[in-house]
Amino acid sequence: MTLAQLEALLAERLGMGTSDTARVLRGALSLVAEGLAAGESVKLAGFGTFEVRERAPRRRKDPRNGRDIDVPARRHVVFRPARRVGEAVNRSAE
């Protein structure tokens, strides 16, 4: 599902205009991104938790030429779904 599709479905479900729904949804996503950029975890009850984790620097092989390369430390976002989201995903796979 794309952001545009999500906006359209949300507008239909809430009975709001698509442009209003798009503004609200994009605003909410922007707040989530800002929180993550500040190093905070974002907990959405009943949906899941987004958090930032640190990856240590490491050495890897370059797949093109087999030489060792240094991969710098970096931060990445991890999502842990709430129990009901995980159960819903597993139910739909059956």
Short mmCIF file of C-alpha atoms in Angstrom, two decimals:
data_model
loop_
_atom_site.label_atom_id
_atom_site.label_comp_id
_atom_site.label_asym_id
_atom_site.label_seq_id
_atom_site.Cartn_x
_atom_site.Cartn_y
_atom_site.Cartn_z
CA MET A 1 0.00 0.00 0.00
CA THR A 2 1.36 3.41 -0.92
CA LEU A 3 0.97 6.63 1.03
CA ALA A 4 -1.54 7.91 -1.54
CA GLN A 5 -3.60 4.74 -1.22
CA LEU A 6 -3.53 4.99 2.58
CA GLU A 7 -4.65 8.62 2.39
CA ALA A 8 -7.54 7.73 0.09
CA LEU A 9 -8.69 4.80 2.25
CA LEU A 10 -8.46 6.88 5.41
CA ALA A 11 -10.42 9.73 3.82
CA GLU A 12 -13.13 7.30 2.74
CA ARG A 13 -13.31 5.63 6.15
CA LEU A 14 -13.44 8.92 8.06
CA GLY A 15 -15.69 10.74 5.60
CA MET A 16 -13.16 13.56 5.25
CA GLY A 17 -11.72 15.25 2.20
CA THR A 18 -8.64 13.65 0.71
CA SER A 19 -6.54 16.82 1.05
CA ASP A 20 -7.42 17.19 4.75
CA THR A 21 -6.66 13.56 5.41
CA ALA A 22 -3.37 13.82 3.52
CA ARG A 23 -2.32 16.83 5.62
CA VAL A 24 -3.14 15.06 8.89
CA LEU A 25 -1.45 11.79 7.91
CA ARG A 26 1.67 13.48 6.54
CA GLY A 27 1.83 15.64 9.66
CA ALA A 28 1.64 12.60 11.92
CA LEU A 29 4.33 10.79 9.95
CA SER A 30 6.51 13.89 10.11
CA LEU A 31 6.20 13.94 13.91
CA VAL A 32 7.19 10.26 14.06
CA ALA A 33 10.25 10.96 11.90
CA GLU A 34 11.24 13.96 14.04
CA GLY A 35 10.97 11.88 17.20
CA LEU A 36 13.13 9.13 15.72
CA ALA A 37 15.69 11.67 14.47
CA ALA A 38 15.92 12.98 18.05
CA GLY A 39 16.68 9.42 19.23
CA GLU A 40 13.31 8.86 20.90
CA SER A 41 11.24 5.72 20.58
CA VAL A 42 7.72 6.22 19.23
CA LYS A 43 5.06 3.96 20.75
CA LEU A 44 1.71 3.71 19.01
CA ALA A 45 -0.58 1.73 21.31
CA GLY A 46 -2.15 -1.22 19.55
CA PHE A 47 0.09 -0.82 16.50
CA GLY A 48 3.75 -1.07 17.54
CA THR A 49 6.94 0.69 18.53
CA PHE A 50 9.52 2.41 16.35
CA GLU A 51 12.94 2.84 17.91
CA VAL A 52 16.43 3.85 16.88
CA ARG A 53 19.30 1.43 17.43
CA GLU A 54 23.03 1.82 16.97
CA ARG A 55 25.03 -0.41 14.65
CA ALA A 56 28.66 -0.83 15.55
CA PRO A 57 31.36 -0.27 12.93
CA ARG A 58 32.45 -3.50 11.24
CA ARG A 59 34.52 -4.98 8.45
CA ARG A 60 32.87 -6.66 5.48
CA LYS A 61 33.91 -8.08 2.13
CA ASP A 62 33.16 -5.97 -0.93
CA PRO A 63 31.11 -8.33 -3.14
CA ARG A 64 32.50 -6.76 -6.31
CA ASN A 65 36.17 -7.43 -5.66
CA GLY A 66 36.44 -9.43 -2.40
CA ARG A 67 38.47 -6.77 -0.58
CA ASP A 68 37.79 -5.90 3.05
CA ILE A 69 36.00 -2.61 3.59
CA ASP A 70 35.17 -0.70 6.76
CA VAL A 71 31.48 -0.07 7.34
CA PRO A 72 31.04 2.91 9.67
CA ALA A 73 28.78 2.94 12.72
CA ARG A 74 25.27 4.14 12.02
CA ARG A 75 21.80 4.37 13.45
CA HIS A 76 18.83 2.48 12.03
CA VAL A 77 15.10 2.28 12.75
CA VAL A 78 13.55 -0.90 14.11
CA PHE A 79 9.81 -1.60 14.22
CA ARG A 80 8.32 -4.03 16.72
CA PRO A 81 4.64 -4.69 15.98
CA ALA A 82 2.07 -4.91 18.73
CA ARG A 83 0.72 -8.39 19.45
CA ARG A 84 -2.58 -7.80 17.65
CA VAL A 85 -0.82 -6.56 14.51
CA GLY A 86 1.41 -9.65 14.44
CA GLU A 87 -1.59 -11.90 15.00
CA ALA A 88 -3.53 -10.18 12.20
CA VAL A 89 -0.62 -10.66 9.79
CA ASN A 90 -0.33 -14.32 10.67
CA ARG A 91 -4.10 -14.86 10.37
CA SER A 92 -4.12 -13.39 6.87
CA ALA A 93 -1.33 -15.78 5.78
CA GLU A 94 -3.45 -18.84 6.58
#
